[in-house]
Coordinates of C-alpha atoms (C1' of nucleotides) in Angstrom, one line a residue:
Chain A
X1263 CA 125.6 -35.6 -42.7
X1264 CA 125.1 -39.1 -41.5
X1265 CA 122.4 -41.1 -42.8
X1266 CA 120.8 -43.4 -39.8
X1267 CA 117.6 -44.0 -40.3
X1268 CA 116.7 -44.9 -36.6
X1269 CA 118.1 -41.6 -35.4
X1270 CA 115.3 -39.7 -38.1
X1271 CA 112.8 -42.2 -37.2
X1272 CA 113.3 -40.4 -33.8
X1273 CA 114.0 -36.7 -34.6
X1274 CA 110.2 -37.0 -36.7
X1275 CA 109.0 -38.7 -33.4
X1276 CA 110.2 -35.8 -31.2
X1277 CA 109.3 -33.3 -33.8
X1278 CA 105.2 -34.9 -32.8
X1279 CA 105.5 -33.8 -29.3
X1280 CA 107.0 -30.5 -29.7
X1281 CA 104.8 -29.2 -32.6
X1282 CA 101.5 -31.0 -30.3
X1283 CA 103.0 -29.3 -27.3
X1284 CA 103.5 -26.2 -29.2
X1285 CA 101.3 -25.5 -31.9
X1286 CA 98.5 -27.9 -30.9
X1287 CA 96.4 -30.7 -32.5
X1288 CA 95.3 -28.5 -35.4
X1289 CA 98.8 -27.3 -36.9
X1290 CA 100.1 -31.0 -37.1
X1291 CA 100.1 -32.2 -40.9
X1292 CA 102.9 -33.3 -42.8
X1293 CA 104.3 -30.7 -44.0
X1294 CA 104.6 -28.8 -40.5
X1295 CA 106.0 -31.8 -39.1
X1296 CA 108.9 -32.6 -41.5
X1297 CA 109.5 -28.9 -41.2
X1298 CA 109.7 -29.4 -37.2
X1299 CA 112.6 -32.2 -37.8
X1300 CA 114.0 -30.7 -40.1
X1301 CA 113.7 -33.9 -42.7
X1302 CA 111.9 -34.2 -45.8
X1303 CA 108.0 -35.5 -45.2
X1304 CA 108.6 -38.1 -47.8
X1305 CA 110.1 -40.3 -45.2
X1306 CA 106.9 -39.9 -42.9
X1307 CA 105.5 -42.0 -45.6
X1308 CA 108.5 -44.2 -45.9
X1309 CA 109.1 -44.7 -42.4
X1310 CA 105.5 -44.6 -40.9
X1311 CA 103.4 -44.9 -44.0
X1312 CA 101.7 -41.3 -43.7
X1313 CA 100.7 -39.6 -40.9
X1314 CA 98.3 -42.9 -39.1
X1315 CA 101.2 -44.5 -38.5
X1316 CA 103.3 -42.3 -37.4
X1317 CA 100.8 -41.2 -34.6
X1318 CA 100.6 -45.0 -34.0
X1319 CA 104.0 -44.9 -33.2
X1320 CA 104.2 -42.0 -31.2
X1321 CA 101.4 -43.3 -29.2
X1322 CA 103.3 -46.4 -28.3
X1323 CA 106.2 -44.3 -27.7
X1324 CA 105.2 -42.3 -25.6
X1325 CA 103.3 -42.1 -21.6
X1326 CA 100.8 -39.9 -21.4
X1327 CA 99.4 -41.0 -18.4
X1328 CA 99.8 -41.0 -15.2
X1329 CA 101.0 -43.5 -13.6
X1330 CA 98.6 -45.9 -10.9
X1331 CA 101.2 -45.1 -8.4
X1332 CA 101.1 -41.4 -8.7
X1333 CA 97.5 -41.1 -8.7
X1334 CA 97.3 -43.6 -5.2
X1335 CA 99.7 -41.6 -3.8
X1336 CA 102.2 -43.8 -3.0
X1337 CA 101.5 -46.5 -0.7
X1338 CA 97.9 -48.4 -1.3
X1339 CA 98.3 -50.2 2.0
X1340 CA 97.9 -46.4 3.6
X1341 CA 94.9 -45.9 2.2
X1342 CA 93.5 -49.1 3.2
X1343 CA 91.9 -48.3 6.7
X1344 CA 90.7 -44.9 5.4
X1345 CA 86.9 -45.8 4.5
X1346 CA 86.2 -46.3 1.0
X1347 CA 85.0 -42.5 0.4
X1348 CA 88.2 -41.0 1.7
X1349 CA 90.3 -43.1 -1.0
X1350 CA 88.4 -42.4 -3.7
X1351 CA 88.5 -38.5 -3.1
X1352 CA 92.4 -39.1 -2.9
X1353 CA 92.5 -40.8 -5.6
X1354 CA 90.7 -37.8 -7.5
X1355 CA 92.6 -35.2 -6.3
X1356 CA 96.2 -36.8 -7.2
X1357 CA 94.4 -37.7 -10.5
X1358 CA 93.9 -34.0 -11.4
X1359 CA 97.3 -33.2 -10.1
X1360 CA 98.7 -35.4 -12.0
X1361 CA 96.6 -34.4 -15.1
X1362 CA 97.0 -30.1 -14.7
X1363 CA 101.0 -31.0 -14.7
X1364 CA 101.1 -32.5 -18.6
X1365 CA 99.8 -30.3 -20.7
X1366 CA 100.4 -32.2 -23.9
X1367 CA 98.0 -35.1 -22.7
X1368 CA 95.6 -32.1 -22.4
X1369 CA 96.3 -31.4 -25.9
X1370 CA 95.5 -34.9 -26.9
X1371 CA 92.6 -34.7 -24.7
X1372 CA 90.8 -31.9 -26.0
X1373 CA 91.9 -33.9 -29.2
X1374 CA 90.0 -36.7 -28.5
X1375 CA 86.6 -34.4 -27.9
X1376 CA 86.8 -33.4 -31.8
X1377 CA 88.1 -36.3 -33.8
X1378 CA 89.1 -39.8 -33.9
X1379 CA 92.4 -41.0 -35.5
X1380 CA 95.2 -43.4 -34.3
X1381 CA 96.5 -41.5 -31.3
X1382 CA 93.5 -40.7 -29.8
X1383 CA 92.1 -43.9 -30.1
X1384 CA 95.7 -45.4 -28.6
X1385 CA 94.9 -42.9 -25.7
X1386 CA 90.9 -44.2 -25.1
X1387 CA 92.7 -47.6 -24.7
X1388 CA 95.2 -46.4 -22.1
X1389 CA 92.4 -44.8 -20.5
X1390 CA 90.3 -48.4 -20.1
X1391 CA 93.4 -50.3 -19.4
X1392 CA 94.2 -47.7 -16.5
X1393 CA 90.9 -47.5 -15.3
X1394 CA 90.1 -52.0 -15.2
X1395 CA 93.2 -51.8 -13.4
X1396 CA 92.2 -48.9 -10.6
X1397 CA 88.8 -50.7 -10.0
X1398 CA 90.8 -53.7 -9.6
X1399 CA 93.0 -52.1 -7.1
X1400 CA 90.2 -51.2 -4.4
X1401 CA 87.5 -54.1 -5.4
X1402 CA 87.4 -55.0 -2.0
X1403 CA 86.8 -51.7 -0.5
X1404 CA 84.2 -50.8 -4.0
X1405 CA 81.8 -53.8 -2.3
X1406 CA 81.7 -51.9 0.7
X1407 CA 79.3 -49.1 -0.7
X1408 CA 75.6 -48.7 -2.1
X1409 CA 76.7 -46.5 -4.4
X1410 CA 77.2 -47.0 -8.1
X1411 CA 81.3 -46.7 -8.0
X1412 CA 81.6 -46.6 -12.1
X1413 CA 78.6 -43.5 -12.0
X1414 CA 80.4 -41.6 -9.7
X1415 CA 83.7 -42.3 -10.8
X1416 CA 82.6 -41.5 -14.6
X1417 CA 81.4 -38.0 -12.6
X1418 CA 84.0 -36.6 -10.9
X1419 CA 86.7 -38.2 -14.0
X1420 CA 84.4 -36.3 -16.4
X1421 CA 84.5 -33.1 -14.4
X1422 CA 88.0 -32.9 -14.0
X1423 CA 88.9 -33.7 -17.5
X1424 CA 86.4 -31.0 -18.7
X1425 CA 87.9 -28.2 -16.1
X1426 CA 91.3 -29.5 -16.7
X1427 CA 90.7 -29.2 -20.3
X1428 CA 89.0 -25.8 -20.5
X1429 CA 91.4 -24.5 -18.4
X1430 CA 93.8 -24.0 -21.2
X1431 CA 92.2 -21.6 -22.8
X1432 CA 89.8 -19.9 -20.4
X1433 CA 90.5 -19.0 -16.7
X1434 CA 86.5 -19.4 -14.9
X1435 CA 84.1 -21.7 -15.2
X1436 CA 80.8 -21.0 -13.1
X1437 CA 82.8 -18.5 -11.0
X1438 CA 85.6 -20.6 -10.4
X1439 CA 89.0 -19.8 -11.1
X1440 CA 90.4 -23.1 -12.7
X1441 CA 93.6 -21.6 -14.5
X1442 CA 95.4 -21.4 -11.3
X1443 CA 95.6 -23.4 -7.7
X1444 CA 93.2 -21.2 -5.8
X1445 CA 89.7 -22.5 -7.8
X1446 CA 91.3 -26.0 -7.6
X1447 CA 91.7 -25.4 -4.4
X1448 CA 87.9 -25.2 -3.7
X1449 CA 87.2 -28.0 -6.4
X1450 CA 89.4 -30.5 -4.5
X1451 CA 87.6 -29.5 -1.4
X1452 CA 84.5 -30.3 -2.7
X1453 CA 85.6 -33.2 -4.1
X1454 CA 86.1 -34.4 -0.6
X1455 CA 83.3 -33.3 0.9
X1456 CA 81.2 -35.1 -1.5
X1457 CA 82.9 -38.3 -1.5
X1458 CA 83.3 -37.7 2.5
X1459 CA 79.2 -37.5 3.0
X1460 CA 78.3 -40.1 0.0
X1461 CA 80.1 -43.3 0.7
X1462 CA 78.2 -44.8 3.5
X1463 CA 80.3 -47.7 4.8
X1464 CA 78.4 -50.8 4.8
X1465 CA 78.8 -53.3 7.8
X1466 CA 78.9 -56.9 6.0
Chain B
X586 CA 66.0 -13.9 -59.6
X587 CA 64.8 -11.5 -56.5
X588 CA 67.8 -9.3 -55.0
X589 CA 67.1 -9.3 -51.5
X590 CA 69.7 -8.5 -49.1
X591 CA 68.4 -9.4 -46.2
X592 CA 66.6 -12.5 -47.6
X593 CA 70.4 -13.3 -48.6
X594 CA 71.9 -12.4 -45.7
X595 CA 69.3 -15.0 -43.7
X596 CA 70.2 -17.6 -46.2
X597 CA 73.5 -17.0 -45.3
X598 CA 73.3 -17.4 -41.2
X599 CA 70.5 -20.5 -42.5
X600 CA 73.6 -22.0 -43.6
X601 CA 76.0 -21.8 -41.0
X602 CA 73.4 -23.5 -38.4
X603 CA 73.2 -26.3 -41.1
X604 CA 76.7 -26.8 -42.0
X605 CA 77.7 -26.8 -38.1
X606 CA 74.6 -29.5 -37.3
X607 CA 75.8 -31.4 -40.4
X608 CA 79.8 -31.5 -40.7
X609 CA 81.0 -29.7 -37.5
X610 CA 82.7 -26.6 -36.8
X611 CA 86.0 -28.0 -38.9
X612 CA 84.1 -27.5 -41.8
X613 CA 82.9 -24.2 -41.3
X614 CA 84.9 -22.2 -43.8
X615 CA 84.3 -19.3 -46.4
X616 CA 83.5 -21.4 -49.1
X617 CA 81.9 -24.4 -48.1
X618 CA 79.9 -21.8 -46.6
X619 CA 78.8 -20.1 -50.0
X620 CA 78.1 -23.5 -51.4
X621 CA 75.8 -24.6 -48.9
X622 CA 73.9 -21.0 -49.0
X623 CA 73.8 -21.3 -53.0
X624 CA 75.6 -17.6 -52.6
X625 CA 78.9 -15.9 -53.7
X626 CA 81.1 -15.9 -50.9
X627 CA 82.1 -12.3 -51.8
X628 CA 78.9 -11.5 -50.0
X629 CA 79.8 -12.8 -46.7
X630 CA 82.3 -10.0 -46.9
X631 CA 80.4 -7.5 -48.3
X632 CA 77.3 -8.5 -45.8
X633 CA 79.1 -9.6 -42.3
X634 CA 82.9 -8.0 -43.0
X635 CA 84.2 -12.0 -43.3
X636 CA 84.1 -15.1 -40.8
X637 CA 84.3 -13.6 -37.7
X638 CA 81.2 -11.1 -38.3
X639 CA 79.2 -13.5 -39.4
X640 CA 79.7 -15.6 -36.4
X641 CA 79.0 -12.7 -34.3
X642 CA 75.7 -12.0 -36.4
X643 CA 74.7 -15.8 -36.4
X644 CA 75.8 -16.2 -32.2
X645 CA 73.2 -13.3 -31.6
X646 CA 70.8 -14.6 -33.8
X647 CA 70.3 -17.9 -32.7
X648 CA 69.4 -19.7 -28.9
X649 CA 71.4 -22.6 -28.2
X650 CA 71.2 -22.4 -24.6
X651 CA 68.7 -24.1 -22.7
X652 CA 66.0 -21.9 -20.9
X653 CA 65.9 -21.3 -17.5
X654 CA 62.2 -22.8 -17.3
X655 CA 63.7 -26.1 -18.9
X656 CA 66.0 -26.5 -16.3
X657 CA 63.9 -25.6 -13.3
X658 CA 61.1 -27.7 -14.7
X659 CA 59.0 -25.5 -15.4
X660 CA 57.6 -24.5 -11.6
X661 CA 60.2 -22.7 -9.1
X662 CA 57.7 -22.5 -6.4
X663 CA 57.0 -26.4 -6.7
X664 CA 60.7 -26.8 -5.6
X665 CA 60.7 -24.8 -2.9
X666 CA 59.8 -27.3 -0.3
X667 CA 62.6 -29.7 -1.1
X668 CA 65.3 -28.6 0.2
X669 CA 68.7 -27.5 -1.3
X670 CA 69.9 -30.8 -2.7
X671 CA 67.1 -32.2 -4.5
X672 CA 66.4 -28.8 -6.0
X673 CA 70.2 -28.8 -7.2
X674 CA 70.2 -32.1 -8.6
X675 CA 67.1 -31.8 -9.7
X676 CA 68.5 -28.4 -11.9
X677 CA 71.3 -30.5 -12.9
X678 CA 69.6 -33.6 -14.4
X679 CA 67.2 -31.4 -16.1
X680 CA 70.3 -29.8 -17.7
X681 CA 71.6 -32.5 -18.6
X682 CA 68.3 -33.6 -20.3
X683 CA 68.4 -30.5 -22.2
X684 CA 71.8 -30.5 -23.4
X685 CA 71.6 -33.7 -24.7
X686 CA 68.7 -32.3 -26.7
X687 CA 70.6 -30.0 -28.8
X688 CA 73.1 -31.3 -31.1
X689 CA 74.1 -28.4 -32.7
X690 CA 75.3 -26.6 -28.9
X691 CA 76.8 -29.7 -27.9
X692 CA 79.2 -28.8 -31.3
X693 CA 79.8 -25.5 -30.4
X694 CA 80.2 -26.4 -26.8
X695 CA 83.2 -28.5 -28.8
X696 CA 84.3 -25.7 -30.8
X697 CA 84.7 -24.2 -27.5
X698 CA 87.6 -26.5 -25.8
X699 CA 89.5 -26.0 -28.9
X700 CA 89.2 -22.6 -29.8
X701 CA 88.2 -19.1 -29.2
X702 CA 86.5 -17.4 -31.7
X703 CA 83.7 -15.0 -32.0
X704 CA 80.6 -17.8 -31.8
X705 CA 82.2 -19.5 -28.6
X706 CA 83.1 -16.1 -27.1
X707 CA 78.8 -15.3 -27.1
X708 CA 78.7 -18.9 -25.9
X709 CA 80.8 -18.1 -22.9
X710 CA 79.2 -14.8 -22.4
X711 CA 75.2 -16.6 -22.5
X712 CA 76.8 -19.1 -19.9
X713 CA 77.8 -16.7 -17.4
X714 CA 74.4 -14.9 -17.9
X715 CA 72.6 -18.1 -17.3
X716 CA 75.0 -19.0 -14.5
X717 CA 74.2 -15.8 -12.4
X718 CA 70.2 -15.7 -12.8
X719 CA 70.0 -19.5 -11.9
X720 CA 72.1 -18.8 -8.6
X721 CA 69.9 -15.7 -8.2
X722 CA 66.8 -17.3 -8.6
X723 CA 67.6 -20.2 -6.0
X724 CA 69.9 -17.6 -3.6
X725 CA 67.5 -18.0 -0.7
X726 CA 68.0 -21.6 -0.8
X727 CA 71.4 -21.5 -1.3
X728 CA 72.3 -19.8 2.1
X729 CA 71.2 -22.8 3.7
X730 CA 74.3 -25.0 2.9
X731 CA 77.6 -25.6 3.9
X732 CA 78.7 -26.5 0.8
X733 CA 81.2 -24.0 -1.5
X734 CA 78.1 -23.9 -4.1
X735 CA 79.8 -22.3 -7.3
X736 CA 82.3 -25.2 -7.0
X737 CA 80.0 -28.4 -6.7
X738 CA 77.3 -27.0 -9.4
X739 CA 81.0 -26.4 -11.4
X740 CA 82.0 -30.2 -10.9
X741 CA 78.9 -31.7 -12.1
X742 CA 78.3 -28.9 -14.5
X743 CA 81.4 -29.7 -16.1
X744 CA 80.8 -33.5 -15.5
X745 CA 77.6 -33.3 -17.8
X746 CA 79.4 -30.7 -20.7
X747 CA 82.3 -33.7 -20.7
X748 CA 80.4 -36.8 -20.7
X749 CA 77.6 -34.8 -23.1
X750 CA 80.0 -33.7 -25.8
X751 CA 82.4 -36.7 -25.8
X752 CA 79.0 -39.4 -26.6
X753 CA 78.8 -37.6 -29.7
X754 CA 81.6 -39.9 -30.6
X755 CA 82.5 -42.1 -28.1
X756 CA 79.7 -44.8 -26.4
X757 CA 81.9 -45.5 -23.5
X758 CA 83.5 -43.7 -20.9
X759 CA 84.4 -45.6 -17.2
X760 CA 82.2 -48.3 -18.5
X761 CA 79.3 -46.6 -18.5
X762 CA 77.3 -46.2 -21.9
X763 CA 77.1 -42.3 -22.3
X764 CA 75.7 -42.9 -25.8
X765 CA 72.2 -43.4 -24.6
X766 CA 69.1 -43.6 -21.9
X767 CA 70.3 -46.3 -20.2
X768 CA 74.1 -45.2 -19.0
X769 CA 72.2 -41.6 -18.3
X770 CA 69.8 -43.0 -15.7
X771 CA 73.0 -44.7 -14.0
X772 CA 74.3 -41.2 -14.1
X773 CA 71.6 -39.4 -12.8
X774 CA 70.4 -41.7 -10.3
X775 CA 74.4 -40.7 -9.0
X776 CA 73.7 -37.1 -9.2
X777 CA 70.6 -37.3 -7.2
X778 CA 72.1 -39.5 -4.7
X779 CA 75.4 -37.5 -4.1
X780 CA 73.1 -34.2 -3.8
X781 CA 70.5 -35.7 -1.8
X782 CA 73.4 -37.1 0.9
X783 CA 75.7 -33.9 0.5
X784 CA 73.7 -30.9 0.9
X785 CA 73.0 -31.0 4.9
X786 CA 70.1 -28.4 5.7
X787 CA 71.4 -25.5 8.3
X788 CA 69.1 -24.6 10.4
X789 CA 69.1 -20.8 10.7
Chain C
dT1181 C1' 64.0 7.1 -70.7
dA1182 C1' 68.5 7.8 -68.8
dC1183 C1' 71.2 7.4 -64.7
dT1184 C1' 72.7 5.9 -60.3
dT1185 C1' 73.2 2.6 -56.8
dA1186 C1' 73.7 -1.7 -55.0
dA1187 C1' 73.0 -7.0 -55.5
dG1188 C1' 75.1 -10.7 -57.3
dT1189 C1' 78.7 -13.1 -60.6
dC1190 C1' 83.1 -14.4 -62.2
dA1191 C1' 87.9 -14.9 -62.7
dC1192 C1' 91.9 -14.6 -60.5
dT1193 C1' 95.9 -14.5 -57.0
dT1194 C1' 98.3 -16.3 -53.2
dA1195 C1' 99.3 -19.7 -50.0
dA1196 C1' 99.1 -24.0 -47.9
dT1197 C1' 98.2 -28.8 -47.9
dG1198 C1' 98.7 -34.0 -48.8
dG1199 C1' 100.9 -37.0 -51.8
dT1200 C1' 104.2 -39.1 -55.5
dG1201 C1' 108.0 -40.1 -58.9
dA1202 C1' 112.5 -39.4 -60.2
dC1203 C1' 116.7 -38.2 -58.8
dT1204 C1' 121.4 -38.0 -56.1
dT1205 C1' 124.5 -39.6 -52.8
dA1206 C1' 126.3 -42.2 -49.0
dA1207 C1' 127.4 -46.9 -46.9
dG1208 C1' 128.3 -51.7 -47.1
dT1209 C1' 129.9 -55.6 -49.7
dA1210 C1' 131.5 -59.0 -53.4
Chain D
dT366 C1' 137.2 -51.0 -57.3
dA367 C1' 132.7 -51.7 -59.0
dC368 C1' 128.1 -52.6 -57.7
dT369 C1' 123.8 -52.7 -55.0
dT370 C1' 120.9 -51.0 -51.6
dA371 C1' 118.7 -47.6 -49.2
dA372 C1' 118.8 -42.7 -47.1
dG373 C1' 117.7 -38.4 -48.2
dT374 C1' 116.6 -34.5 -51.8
dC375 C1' 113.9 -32.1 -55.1
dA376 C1' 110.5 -30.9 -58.2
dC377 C1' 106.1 -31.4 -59.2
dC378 C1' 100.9 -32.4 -59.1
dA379 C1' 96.1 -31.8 -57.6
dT380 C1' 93.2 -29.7 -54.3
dT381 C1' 91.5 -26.5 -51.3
dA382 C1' 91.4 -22.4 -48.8
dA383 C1' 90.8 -17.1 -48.1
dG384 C1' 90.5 -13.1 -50.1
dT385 C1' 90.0 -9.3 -53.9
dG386 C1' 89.0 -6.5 -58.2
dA387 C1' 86.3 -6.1 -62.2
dC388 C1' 82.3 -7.2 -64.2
dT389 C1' 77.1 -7.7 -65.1
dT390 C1' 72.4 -6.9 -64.1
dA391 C1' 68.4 -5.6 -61.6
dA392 C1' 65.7 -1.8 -59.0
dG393 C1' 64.6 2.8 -57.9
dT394 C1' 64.5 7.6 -59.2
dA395 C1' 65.1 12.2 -61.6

DNA sequence: TACTTAAGTCACTTAATGGTGACTTAAGTA
DNA sequence: TACTTAAGTCACCATTAAGTGACTTAAGTA
């Protein structure tokens, strides 16, 4: 059996996602972990220094969010002549795409509700970080509106984690479906009819 | 000593309300249980058959949801003449008002993105309830929309829930302070607005 | 008063967890 | 080859949890 320490740095690295993915938040300890990779958990403490650190590392390992790209949709210039509500609806919409399609940053999510430790806090970062950068993206259109942008933005973000998040374990929510495409189906409409008939364009 | 049973038994369900308001739900075990009711465990599963009974017992005893007055502030006919958007956002912010009120739901509304047990199973179940005899008591109202109604009360229902449990521990989220008065008027302010330019009275 | 029932106590088992010290064994090097 | 370093193994500790069986003690009743 080779002995590279890099390569079981790694295997106890992978062995985070899958048990997370897996098992969820709640079943990740040591022990479960070192039984995952298959290595003894006295080199989570060697390698990582105990559990902290090794979620540290995972964090900064890994990409649990989407990307800005995938949540514009592509091409920013497109968006451009749209009207300030239409992009930000769009901008919703791919966001909750992009966030039903990775369930392990769900699992982080729903993390994040309950406790605070290294990973979750790595994640709130990522989460500002992404979000300065968005607002800087469209801070030329965001003058062009009376509205509050961070209120409404913290809205809709907060309903779509929530439903995104409950989803997992419970198909309705207010009688909508939101384990499957058909209630999201509804929610995205809304979500554009809202934005649509609230983002007054102001004339400069 | 009295031997009381159901002075013991009260004790007991006493307990669980004050270890969930105190530590949170990851606390909430068979033991630390007995400790904090100054009882023998062995009479959790002699009186309530274990855990899951006595969450069932403690679910139906207590009322952690907020009334249907609270939220409708009190006078339904006073709304009446305000048409279908300030009525809903009016509902909403009063919700949020009251949910922000009770610590010890806004756990168990927690518990309930993580897992499924007896106590968040009642929750559920109250919430539907709730859900049906507020759309009941504004249905008149509601037919005069355009609007998919389940689905926007869902988004900023599940807007508040997110935004309400996460400031138990976080004081940001999109740069708005959800940790106190001051972010919450931002928020409701948004919730009025959106309503108040969204729901377009039919004429019938 | 003697007896039965049930309320409450105690001691124990089993299993899992986080954490540590001492050991063995492989790899690289003088 | 002999030696050092570090990778990986193993056995163990303390703590905590859920759950159970046997016990004591109080209350009500014949």
């Amino acid at each position: 059996m080779a002995r590279d320490k890099e390569q079981t740095k790694e295997k106890i690295i992978a062995a985070v996602e899958q048990l997370l993915a897996r098992e969820g938040f709640s079943a990740l300890g040591v022990n479960a972990l070192a039984r995952e990779a298959g290595v003894d958990k006295v080199l989570i403490y060697r390698y990582f220094d105990g559990m902290p650190g090794l979620l540290r590392s995972y964090g900064e390992s890994a990409n649990f969010w989407p990307t800005l790209n995938e949540v514009v949709g592509g091409d920013i210039e497109n968006l451009k002549g749209k009207g300030i509500g239409a992009v930000v609806s769009e901008v919703l919409v791919n966001f909750s795409r992009a966030l039903r399609k990775r369930p392990l940053t769900q699992e982080i999510m729903a993390w994040e509700l309950v406790e605070q430790n290294e990973l979750t806090a790595i994640l709130s970062e990522l989460r500002e970080e992404w979000a300065k950068k968005l607002f800087a993206t469209f801070a030329t259109e965001a003058a062009s509106t009376d509205l509050d942008l961070p209120a409404v933005t913290a809205l809709f973000g907060a309903a779509i984690n929530y439903l995104v998040i409950r989803g997992r374990s419970t198909p309705f929510f207010n009688l909508i479906e939101i384990d499957n495409d058909s209630g999201w189906q509804r929610l995205e409409a809304m979500i554009h009819l809202l934005c649509q008939r609230s983002f007054v364009s102001l004339e400069p």
